[in-house]
Amino acid sequence: ALCAVAQAYTLLELRDVLTQSLLLVGMALAGRFAATVGTPRATRTALRVVTVLTALTYALAAVHKLNADFFDPAVGCAQHAFAQVRERWFAWAPDGVPGAWLAGVVVAWEALLCALLLAGHAAAWPVGLVFHLPLTVTLAPAFGAVMLAGYAAAMAPRTRVRWRRAWRRHRPWIVAAGVLAVALDRLATGCF
C-alpha cells in the first residue's frame, strides 16, 4: 500500500511520465489486494494481474512505437540505444548504423515478450534478458528490474521447481557465469 501511495504521488503530483511508475502502482495494488484478502485464490489473481500488466506494458510500447519517428534511423531512439550498446560492448566492430529494420525488430520483440508472458512460457526469461540488458546499460536502467516482477508472476510452479533444482545443482557455475558476465562488461567499458 505504501508503494502504491508513493508511486501515485509521483505520478499525480510530480508528473512522473515513466511507464514503470504506473506499472509499479498497479503491481502494488495487486499485492495489497492479495494481502488483504489473504486467500490462495486472491494470490493467484494478483499474480495474474501483475503478469497481464507487464504483458500489456510491452503491447503498449510496441503500439506506441508504430510511428514514423521511431522508424527513422536519423531520430529513432532504437538507433540511439544501438549506438550506445555498440560503443559500450562492441567498439571493436566496424562502424555502421542499422536501418529502419532495427525499429521493426524492437517492435516485434516487444510483441513476442507480451505473448510469451501471457502464455506463461519460460522462454520469456532469456528473450527478456536479451531485450532488457542493453536497455539497462543505456536508456532505462531501472525498467528491466521493474519488469522482473511480471516475469516472476508469470512463472509456472513447475518452472520454479526446475530453477530451484538447477540452482542447487549448479550454483557454483551459475555464480561463476554471473561474475564472468560482470567482469566482461567491466573490461569492455574500461572500468576495471
Short mmCIF file of C-alpha atoms in Angstrom, two decimals:
data_model
loop_
_atom_site.label_atom_id
_atom_site.label_comp_id
_atom_site.label_asym_id
_atom_site.label_seq_id
_atom_site.Cartn_x
_atom_site.Cartn_y
_atom_site.Cartn_z
CA ALA A 1 0.00 0.00 0.00
CA LEU A 2 2.88 2.34 0.80
CA CYS A 3 4.46 1.67 -2.59
CA ALA A 4 1.14 2.36 -4.34
CA VAL A 5 0.66 5.66 -2.48
CA ALA A 6 4.26 6.78 -3.07
CA GLN A 7 4.14 5.97 -6.76
CA ALA A 8 0.70 7.52 -7.18
CA TYR A 9 2.10 10.70 -5.64
CA THR A 10 4.99 10.79 -8.14
CA LEU A 11 2.56 10.19 -10.99
CA LEU A 12 -0.11 12.70 -9.99
CA GLU A 13 1.84 15.43 -8.21
CA LEU A 14 5.32 15.25 -9.72
CA ARG A 15 4.04 14.39 -13.20
CA ASP A 16 6.25 11.33 -13.49
CA VAL A 17 5.92 10.12 -17.07
CA LEU A 18 7.78 6.84 -16.70
CA THR A 19 5.77 3.76 -17.62
CA GLN A 20 7.43 1.86 -14.81
CA SER A 21 5.87 4.16 -12.20
CA LEU A 22 2.33 3.43 -13.35
CA LEU A 23 3.22 -0.25 -13.60
CA LEU A 24 4.51 -0.22 -10.01
CA VAL A 25 1.24 1.32 -8.79
CA GLY A 26 -0.73 -1.48 -10.46
CA MET A 27 1.59 -4.16 -9.10
CA ALA A 28 1.49 -2.70 -5.59
CA LEU A 29 -2.31 -2.55 -5.64
CA ALA A 30 -2.49 -6.18 -6.81
CA GLY A 31 -0.17 -7.19 -3.97
CA ARG A 32 -2.19 -5.19 -1.46
CA PHE A 33 -5.37 -6.91 -2.70
CA ALA A 34 -3.81 -10.36 -2.24
CA ALA A 35 -2.53 -9.46 1.23
CA THR A 36 -5.89 -8.03 2.32
CA VAL A 37 -7.99 -10.95 1.08
CA GLY A 38 -5.38 -13.47 2.17
CA THR A 39 -6.59 -16.48 0.20
CA PRO A 40 -4.70 -18.62 -2.31
CA ARG A 41 -7.21 -17.58 -4.97
CA ALA A 42 -6.55 -13.89 -4.27
CA THR A 43 -2.81 -14.54 -4.54
CA ARG A 44 -3.25 -16.30 -7.89
CA THR A 45 -5.44 -13.43 -9.11
CA ALA A 46 -2.86 -10.85 -8.03
CA LEU A 47 -0.09 -12.77 -9.80
CA ARG A 48 -2.19 -12.91 -12.96
CA VAL A 49 -2.87 -9.17 -12.74
CA VAL A 50 0.86 -8.47 -12.42
CA THR A 51 1.55 -10.75 -15.40
CA VAL A 52 -1.11 -9.09 -17.55
CA LEU A 53 0.05 -5.58 -16.58
CA THR A 54 3.59 -6.49 -17.58
CA ALA A 55 2.49 -8.05 -20.86
CA LEU A 56 0.27 -5.05 -21.64
CA THR A 57 3.22 -2.75 -21.00
CA TYR A 58 5.07 -4.49 -23.82
CA ALA A 59 1.99 -4.36 -26.05
CA LEU A 60 1.52 -0.65 -25.37
CA ALA A 61 5.21 0.01 -26.00
CA ALA A 62 5.04 -1.83 -29.33
CA VAL A 63 1.94 0.10 -30.46
CA HIS A 64 3.43 3.39 -29.24
CA LYS A 65 6.48 2.82 -31.44
CA LEU A 66 4.41 2.45 -34.61
CA ASN A 67 5.23 5.92 -35.86
CA ALA A 68 7.48 7.47 -38.47
CA ASP A 69 9.95 8.95 -35.98
CA PHE A 70 10.72 5.64 -34.29
CA PHE A 71 11.39 4.02 -37.67
CA ASP A 72 13.51 6.95 -38.89
CA PRO A 73 17.19 6.00 -38.37
CA ALA A 74 18.10 9.68 -38.00
CA VAL A 75 15.92 10.32 -34.92
CA GLY A 76 14.68 6.95 -33.59
CA CYS A 77 15.66 6.02 -30.05
CA ALA A 78 16.41 2.46 -31.19
CA GLN A 79 19.32 3.85 -33.19
CA HIS A 80 20.46 5.90 -30.19
CA ALA A 81 20.41 2.84 -27.93
CA PHE A 82 22.18 0.77 -30.60
CA ALA A 83 24.95 3.36 -30.80
CA GLN A 84 25.40 3.30 -27.03
CA VAL A 85 25.48 -0.51 -26.88
CA ARG A 86 27.93 -0.61 -29.78
CA GLU A 87 30.17 1.92 -28.03
CA ARG A 88 29.97 0.05 -24.71
CA TRP A 89 30.45 -3.54 -25.82
CA PHE A 90 31.33 -3.62 -29.49
CA ALA A 91 33.62 -0.63 -30.08
CA TRP A 92 35.89 -3.01 -32.00
CA ALA A 93 33.15 -3.74 -34.56
CA PRO A 94 33.03 -1.85 -37.87
CA ASP A 95 31.07 1.39 -37.87
CA GLY A 96 27.59 1.44 -39.25
CA VAL A 97 24.07 2.28 -38.24
CA PRO A 98 21.29 -0.21 -38.88
CA GLY A 99 18.38 0.97 -40.94
CA ALA A 100 14.70 1.04 -40.11
CA TRP A 101 14.78 -2.75 -39.72
CA LEU A 102 16.16 -2.27 -36.19
CA ALA A 103 12.96 -0.47 -35.15
CA GLY A 104 10.91 -3.30 -36.65
CA VAL A 105 12.91 -5.85 -34.65
CA VAL A 106 12.27 -3.90 -31.42
CA VAL A 107 8.51 -3.72 -32.07
CA ALA A 108 8.36 -7.43 -32.94
CA TRP A 109 10.45 -8.30 -29.86
CA GLU A 110 8.07 -6.42 -27.57
CA ALA A 111 5.07 -8.15 -29.15
CA LEU A 112 6.81 -11.51 -28.65
CA LEU A 113 7.50 -10.73 -24.98
CA CYS A 114 3.83 -9.84 -24.50
CA ALA A 115 2.74 -13.16 -25.98
CA LEU A 116 5.31 -15.21 -24.03
CA LEU A 117 4.31 -13.65 -20.71
CA LEU A 118 0.59 -14.10 -21.31
CA ALA A 119 1.26 -17.74 -22.17
CA GLY A 120 3.45 -18.19 -19.08
CA HIS A 121 6.21 -19.55 -21.32
CA ALA A 122 9.64 -19.99 -19.74
CA ALA A 123 11.27 -18.61 -22.90
CA ALA A 124 10.18 -15.15 -21.73
CA TRP A 125 13.17 -15.10 -19.38
CA PRO A 126 16.03 -15.42 -21.90
CA VAL A 127 14.17 -13.37 -24.53
CA GLY A 128 13.51 -10.66 -21.94
CA LEU A 129 17.08 -10.73 -20.66
CA VAL A 130 18.49 -10.18 -24.14
CA PHE A 131 15.95 -7.36 -24.64
CA HIS A 132 16.45 -5.58 -21.31
CA LEU A 133 20.20 -5.92 -20.78
CA PRO A 134 21.10 -3.37 -23.48
CA LEU A 135 18.32 -1.05 -22.24
CA THR A 136 19.59 -1.34 -18.68
CA VAL A 137 23.08 -0.15 -19.60
CA THR A 138 21.89 2.59 -21.98
CA LEU A 139 18.45 4.22 -21.80
CA ALA A 140 16.42 2.73 -18.94
CA PRO A 141 18.47 1.39 -16.01
CA ALA A 142 15.54 0.57 -13.70
CA PHE A 143 12.95 -0.58 -16.23
CA GLY A 144 14.18 -4.16 -16.54
CA ALA A 145 14.20 -4.60 -12.77
CA VAL A 146 10.59 -3.40 -12.55
CA MET A 147 9.56 -5.77 -15.34
CA LEU A 148 11.10 -8.72 -13.45
CA ALA A 149 8.08 -8.73 -11.16
CA GLY A 150 5.90 -9.61 -14.14
CA TYR A 151 8.27 -12.35 -15.23
CA ALA A 152 8.26 -13.85 -11.74
CA ALA A 153 4.47 -13.63 -11.55
CA ALA A 154 4.14 -15.42 -14.89
CA MET A 155 6.32 -18.36 -13.85
CA ALA A 156 4.58 -21.68 -13.73
CA PRO A 157 5.08 -23.65 -10.49
CA ARG A 158 6.90 -26.33 -12.47
CA THR A 159 9.39 -23.74 -13.76
CA ARG A 160 10.08 -22.51 -10.21
CA VAL A 161 10.82 -26.09 -9.13
CA ARG A 162 13.19 -26.59 -12.09
CA TRP A 163 15.00 -23.35 -11.33
CA ARG A 164 15.39 -24.26 -7.66
CA ARG A 165 16.86 -27.64 -8.63
CA ALA A 166 19.20 -26.04 -11.17
CA TRP A 167 20.37 -23.53 -8.55
CA ARG A 168 21.08 -26.28 -6.02
CA ARG A 169 22.93 -28.46 -8.52
CA HIS A 170 24.82 -25.80 -10.45
CA ARG A 171 25.20 -22.91 -8.00
CA PRO A 172 28.99 -22.51 -8.45
CA TRP A 173 28.66 -22.47 -12.25
CA ILE A 174 25.76 -20.01 -12.16
CA VAL A 175 27.64 -17.68 -9.82
CA ALA A 176 30.79 -18.01 -11.96
CA ALA A 177 28.82 -17.17 -15.10
CA GLY A 178 27.39 -14.07 -13.42
CA VAL A 179 30.81 -12.95 -12.21
CA LEU A 180 32.26 -13.56 -15.67
CA ALA A 181 29.48 -11.54 -17.30
CA VAL A 182 30.10 -8.59 -14.96
CA ALA A 183 33.86 -8.86 -15.46
CA LEU A 184 33.49 -8.89 -19.25
CA ASP A 185 31.21 -5.85 -19.07
CA ARG A 186 33.76 -4.03 -16.90
CA LEU A 187 36.58 -4.96 -19.30
CA ALA A 188 34.57 -3.84 -22.33
CA THR A 189 33.85 -0.47 -20.75
CA GLY A 190 37.37 0.01 -19.41
CA CYS A 191 36.14 0.20 -15.81
CA PHE A 192 38.50 -2.38 -14.33
#
